Amino acid sequence: MSDNCIFCKIVAGQIPSRKVHEDEHVYAFHDIAPWAPVHFLITPKLHIASMAQVGHEHAALMGHMMTLVPGLALQAGCKPYPEGGYRIVLNTGAEGGQEVHHLHMHVMGGPRPWLKG
Ligand code: 5GP
Ligand code: ZN
């Protein structure tokens, strides 16, 4: 856990969130300010600041996060591919639009138009 990291606090249950999924390595929760009818975040429990800090030692963790998406997206209300589907976004750094510096994948879906994206 990193001091003053909002997502570490969410993972630890110190800040409330609407849980989508939890296992040993990952916590997923609904975004507080959704851009789309379905918008949740998948974050590792381990504090990794961004995609820029990801290395080969994180291959299994990153694979785990990605492979959770199809099931969680359907559970969260995305319609099946190809009519439905979703967008996965991983903002990295200031120019990448990252605001919270604890790695997280956005999963967005549902009927358009969306607020953004
Ligand atoms: P970023 O811009 O870093 O890729 O995305 C951060 C996301 O975290 C934003 O979409 C924002 O709405 C969401 N967020 C920020 N603070 C909280 C919070 O306290 N709870 C939840 N559920 N989402 C948050
Ligand atoms: Zn953190």
PDB file of C-alpha atoms and ligand atoms in Angstrom:
ATOM      1  CA  MET A   1       0.000   0.000   0.000  1.00  0.00           C
ATOM      2  CA  SER A   2       1.281   3.433  -0.963  1.00  0.00           C
ATOM      3  CA  ASP A   3       0.607   6.384   1.366  1.00  0.00           C
ATOM      4  CA  ASN A   4      -2.068   8.784   0.140  1.00  0.00           C
ATOM      5  CA  CYS A   5      -3.008   6.608  -2.841  1.00  0.00           C
ATOM      6  CA  ILE A   6      -6.769   6.744  -3.286  1.00  0.00           C
ATOM      7  CA  PHE A   7      -6.949   3.365  -5.059  1.00  0.00           C
ATOM      8  CA  CYS A   8      -4.826   1.645  -2.373  1.00  0.00           C
ATOM      9  CA  LYS A   9      -7.409   2.992   0.101  1.00  0.00           C
ATOM     10  CA  ILE A  10     -10.271   1.673  -2.045  1.00  0.00           C
ATOM     11  CA  VAL A  11      -8.579  -1.744  -2.299  1.00  0.00           C
ATOM     12  CA  ALA A  12      -8.126  -1.768   1.489  1.00  0.00           C
ATOM     13  CA  GLY A  13     -11.792  -0.821   2.035  1.00  0.00           C
ATOM     14  CA  GLN A  14     -10.863   2.483   3.672  1.00  0.00           C
ATOM     15  CA  ILE A  15     -12.782   4.380   0.991  1.00  0.00           C
ATOM     16  CA  PRO A  16     -16.126   2.853  -0.040  1.00  0.00           C
ATOM     17  CA  SER A  17     -16.640   1.636  -3.593  1.00  0.00           C
ATOM     18  CA  ARG A  18     -19.151  -0.434  -5.553  1.00  0.00           C
ATOM     19  CA  LYS A  19     -17.342  -3.734  -6.057  1.00  0.00           C
ATOM     20  CA  VAL A  20     -17.515  -5.560  -9.385  1.00  0.00           C
ATOM     21  CA  HIS A  21     -14.988  -8.306  -8.584  1.00  0.00           C
ATOM     22  CA  GLU A  22     -12.299  -9.183  -6.081  1.00  0.00           C
ATOM     23  CA  ASP A  23      -9.720 -11.938  -5.903  1.00  0.00           C
ATOM     24  CA  GLU A  24      -6.244 -12.391  -4.436  1.00  0.00           C
ATOM     25  CA  HIS A  25      -4.562 -10.064  -6.918  1.00  0.00           C
ATOM     26  CA  VAL A  26      -7.211  -7.747  -8.337  1.00  0.00           C
ATOM     27  CA  TYR A  27     -10.027  -5.430  -7.270  1.00  0.00           C
ATOM     28  CA  ALA A  28     -12.626  -4.094  -9.727  1.00  0.00           C
ATOM     29  CA  PHE A  29     -15.188  -1.384  -8.955  1.00  0.00           C
ATOM     30  CA  HIS A  30     -17.578   1.011 -10.669  1.00  0.00           C
ATOM     31  CA  ASP A  31     -16.137   4.392 -11.647  1.00  0.00           C
ATOM     32  CA  ILE A  32     -17.524   7.226  -9.522  1.00  0.00           C
ATOM     33  CA  ALA A  33     -17.970   9.489 -12.574  1.00  0.00           C
ATOM     34  CA  PRO A  34     -18.944   7.133 -15.434  1.00  0.00           C
ATOM     35  CA  TRP A  35     -18.411   8.141 -19.068  1.00  0.00           C
ATOM     36  CA  ALA A  36     -20.631   5.342 -20.338  1.00  0.00           C
ATOM     37  CA  PRO A  37     -23.650   3.352 -19.069  1.00  0.00           C
ATOM     38  CA  VAL A  38     -21.183   0.659 -17.956  1.00  0.00           C
ATOM     39  CA  HIS A  39     -17.882   1.999 -16.616  1.00  0.00           C
ATOM     40  CA  PHE A  40     -15.757   0.105 -14.151  1.00  0.00           C
ATOM     41  CA  LEU A  41     -12.084  -0.019 -13.269  1.00  0.00           C
ATOM     42  CA  ILE A  42      -9.861  -3.063 -12.783  1.00  0.00           C
ATOM     43  CA  THR A  43      -6.878  -2.430 -10.563  1.00  0.00           C
ATOM     44  CA  PRO A  44      -4.138  -4.639  -9.142  1.00  0.00           C
ATOM     45  CA  LYS A  45      -4.065  -4.817  -5.350  1.00  0.00           C
ATOM     46  CA  LEU A  46      -0.324  -4.201  -5.647  1.00  0.00           C
ATOM     47  CA  HIS A  47       0.509  -0.509  -5.949  1.00  0.00           C
ATOM     48  CA  ILE A  48       1.990   0.032  -9.404  1.00  0.00           C
ATOM     49  CA  ALA A  49       1.940   3.719 -10.334  1.00  0.00           C
ATOM     50  CA  SER A  50       1.187   3.315 -14.028  1.00  0.00           C
ATOM     51  CA  MET A  51       1.699   1.235 -17.166  1.00  0.00           C
ATOM     52  CA  ALA A  52       5.146   2.865 -17.386  1.00  0.00           C
ATOM     53  CA  GLN A  53       6.287   0.852 -14.339  1.00  0.00           C
ATOM     54  CA  VAL A  54       5.064  -2.483 -15.732  1.00  0.00           C
ATOM     55  CA  GLY A  55       7.747  -5.063 -16.511  1.00  0.00           C
ATOM     56  CA  HIS A  56       8.002  -8.736 -17.389  1.00  0.00           C
ATOM     57  CA  GLU A  57       7.548  -9.612 -13.712  1.00  0.00           C
ATOM     58  CA  HIS A  58       3.972  -8.320 -14.043  1.00  0.00           C
ATOM     59  CA  ALA A  59       3.089 -10.448 -17.083  1.00  0.00           C
ATOM     60  CA  ALA A  60       0.859 -12.867 -15.156  1.00  0.00           C
ATOM     61  CA  LEU A  61      -0.902 -10.048 -13.304  1.00  0.00           C
ATOM     62  CA  MET A  62      -1.548  -8.067 -16.502  1.00  0.00           C
ATOM     63  CA  GLY A  63      -2.764 -11.222 -18.234  1.00  0.00           C
ATOM     64  CA  HIS A  64      -5.077 -11.923 -15.314  1.00  0.00           C
ATOM     65  CA  MET A  65      -6.544  -8.397 -15.474  1.00  0.00           C
ATOM     66  CA  MET A  66      -7.120  -8.635 -19.235  1.00  0.00           C
ATOM     67  CA  THR A  67      -8.670 -12.075 -19.149  1.00  0.00           C
ATOM     68  CA  LEU A  68     -11.156 -10.981 -16.471  1.00  0.00           C
ATOM     69  CA  VAL A  69     -12.622  -8.384 -18.847  1.00  0.00           C
ATOM     70  CA  PRO A  70     -14.930 -10.510 -21.050  1.00  0.00           C
ATOM     71  CA  GLY A  71     -16.781 -12.052 -18.110  1.00  0.00           C
ATOM     72  CA  LEU A  72     -16.929  -8.937 -15.942  1.00  0.00           C
ATOM     73  CA  ALA A  73     -18.093  -6.774 -18.863  1.00  0.00           C
ATOM     74  CA  LEU A  74     -21.068  -9.061 -19.528  1.00  0.00           C
ATOM     75  CA  GLN A  75     -21.861  -9.281 -15.802  1.00  0.00           C
ATOM     76  CA  ALA A  76     -21.763  -5.490 -15.543  1.00  0.00           C
ATOM     77  CA  GLY A  77     -24.292  -5.104 -18.350  1.00  0.00           C
ATOM     78  CA  CYS A  78     -22.368  -4.846 -21.611  1.00  0.00           C
ATOM     79  CA  LYS A  79     -24.157  -6.566 -24.479  1.00  0.00           C
ATOM     80  CA  PRO A  80     -22.338  -9.448 -26.173  1.00  0.00           C
ATOM     81  CA  TYR A  81     -19.885  -8.992 -29.047  1.00  0.00           C
ATOM     82  CA  PRO A  82     -20.222  -8.016 -31.850  1.00  0.00           C
ATOM     83  CA  GLU A  83     -23.377  -5.896 -31.396  1.00  0.00           C
ATOM     84  CA  GLY A  84     -22.404  -4.856 -27.901  1.00  0.00           C
ATOM     85  CA  GLY A  85     -18.827  -4.925 -26.699  1.00  0.00           C
ATOM     86  CA  TYR A  86     -16.796  -2.421 -24.717  1.00  0.00           C
ATOM     87  CA  ARG A  87     -13.741  -0.204 -24.755  1.00  0.00           C
ATOM     88  CA  ILE A  88     -10.656  -0.833 -22.612  1.00  0.00           C
ATOM     89  CA  VAL A  89      -8.555   2.222 -21.738  1.00  0.00           C
ATOM     90  CA  LEU A  90      -5.329   2.426 -19.783  1.00  0.00           C
ATOM     91  CA  ASN A  91      -4.360   6.089 -19.396  1.00  0.00           C
ATOM     92  CA  THR A  92      -0.656   6.539 -18.681  1.00  0.00           C
ATOM     93  CA  GLY A  93       1.029   9.727 -17.481  1.00  0.00           C
ATOM     94  CA  ALA A  94      -0.091  13.337 -17.809  1.00  0.00           C
ATOM     95  CA  GLU A  95      -0.206  13.361 -21.602  1.00  0.00           C
ATOM     96  CA  GLY A  96      -2.000  10.018 -21.504  1.00  0.00           C
ATOM     97  CA  GLY A  97      -4.737  11.551 -19.354  1.00  0.00           C
ATOM     98  CA  GLN A  98      -3.897   9.645 -16.151  1.00  0.00           C
ATOM     99  CA  GLU A  99      -5.270  11.286 -13.008  1.00  0.00           C
ATOM    100  CA  VAL A 100      -4.945   8.533 -10.416  1.00  0.00           C
ATOM    101  CA  HIS A 101      -1.427   7.145 -10.165  1.00  0.00           C
ATOM    102  CA  HIS A 102      -2.293   3.557  -9.284  1.00  0.00           C
ATOM    103  CA  LEU A 103      -2.526   1.384 -12.413  1.00  0.00           C
ATOM    104  CA  HIS A 104      -6.095   0.731 -13.546  1.00  0.00           C
ATOM    105  CA  MET A 105      -7.919  -0.376 -16.675  1.00  0.00           C
ATOM    106  CA  HIS A 106     -11.157   1.362 -17.593  1.00  0.00           C
ATOM    107  CA  VAL A 107     -13.831  -0.896 -19.082  1.00  0.00           C
ATOM    108  CA  MET A 108     -16.625   1.101 -20.731  1.00  0.00           C
ATOM    109  CA  GLY A 109     -19.658  -0.096 -22.594  1.00  0.00           C
ATOM    110  CA  GLY A 110     -23.411   0.092 -23.006  1.00  0.00           C
ATOM    111  CA  PRO A 111     -25.629   1.891 -25.491  1.00  0.00           C
ATOM    112  CA  ARG A 112     -24.323   5.087 -27.099  1.00  0.00           C
ATOM    113  CA  PRO A 113     -24.096   8.049 -26.946  1.00  0.00           C
ATOM    114  CA  TRP A 114     -21.602   8.151 -24.085  1.00  0.00           C
ATOM    115  CA  LEU A 115     -20.665  11.229 -22.104  1.00  0.00           C
ATOM    116  CA  LYS A 116     -17.063  10.876 -23.397  1.00  0.00           C
ATOM    117  CA  GLY A 117     -15.030   8.420 -25.415  1.00  0.00           C
TER     118      GLY A 117
HETATM  119  P1  5GP B   1      -7.569   8.086 -14.910  1.00  0.00           P
HETATM  120  O1  5GP B   1      -7.840   9.459 -15.443  1.00  0.00           O
HETATM  121  O2  5GP B   1      -6.499   8.109 -13.864  1.00  0.00           O
HETATM  122  O3  5GP B   1      -7.330   7.078 -15.989  1.00  0.00           O
HETATM  123  O4  5GP B   1      -8.919   7.623 -14.247  1.00  0.00           O
HETATM  124  C1  5GP B   1      -9.228   7.759 -12.900  1.00  0.00           C
HETATM  125  C2  5GP B   1     -10.679   7.374 -12.749  1.00  0.00           C
HETATM  126  O5  5GP B   1     -10.936   7.132 -11.390  1.00  0.00           O
HETATM  127  C3  5GP B   1     -11.663   8.476 -13.202  1.00  0.00           C
HETATM  128  O6  5GP B   1     -12.513   7.965 -14.211  1.00  0.00           O
HETATM  129  C4  5GP B   1     -12.418   8.824 -11.923  1.00  0.00           C
HETATM  130  O7  5GP B   1     -13.788   9.101 -12.132  1.00  0.00           O
HETATM  131  C5  5GP B   1     -12.214   7.592 -11.049  1.00  0.00           C
HETATM  132  N1  5GP B   1     -12.181   7.877  -9.621  1.00  0.00           N
HETATM  133  C6  5GP B   1     -11.450   8.828  -9.008  1.00  0.00           C
HETATM  134  N2  5GP B   1     -11.671   8.798  -7.684  1.00  0.00           N
HETATM  135  C7  5GP B   1     -12.552   7.792  -7.461  1.00  0.00           C
HETATM  136  C8  5GP B   1     -13.165   7.269  -6.272  1.00  0.00           C
HETATM  137  O8  5GP B   1     -12.942   7.723  -5.148  1.00  0.00           O
HETATM  138  N3  5GP B   1     -14.013   6.224  -6.431  1.00  0.00           N
HETATM  139  C9  5GP B   1     -14.282   5.688  -7.654  1.00  0.00           C
HETATM  140  N4  5GP B   1     -15.141   4.670  -7.685  1.00  0.00           N
HETATM  141  N5  5GP B   1     -13.727   6.149  -8.799  1.00  0.00           N
HETATM  142  C10 5GP B   1     -12.873   7.194  -8.693  1.00  0.00           C
HETATM  143 ZN    ZN B   2      -2.014   2.607  -4.815  1.00  0.00          ZN
END
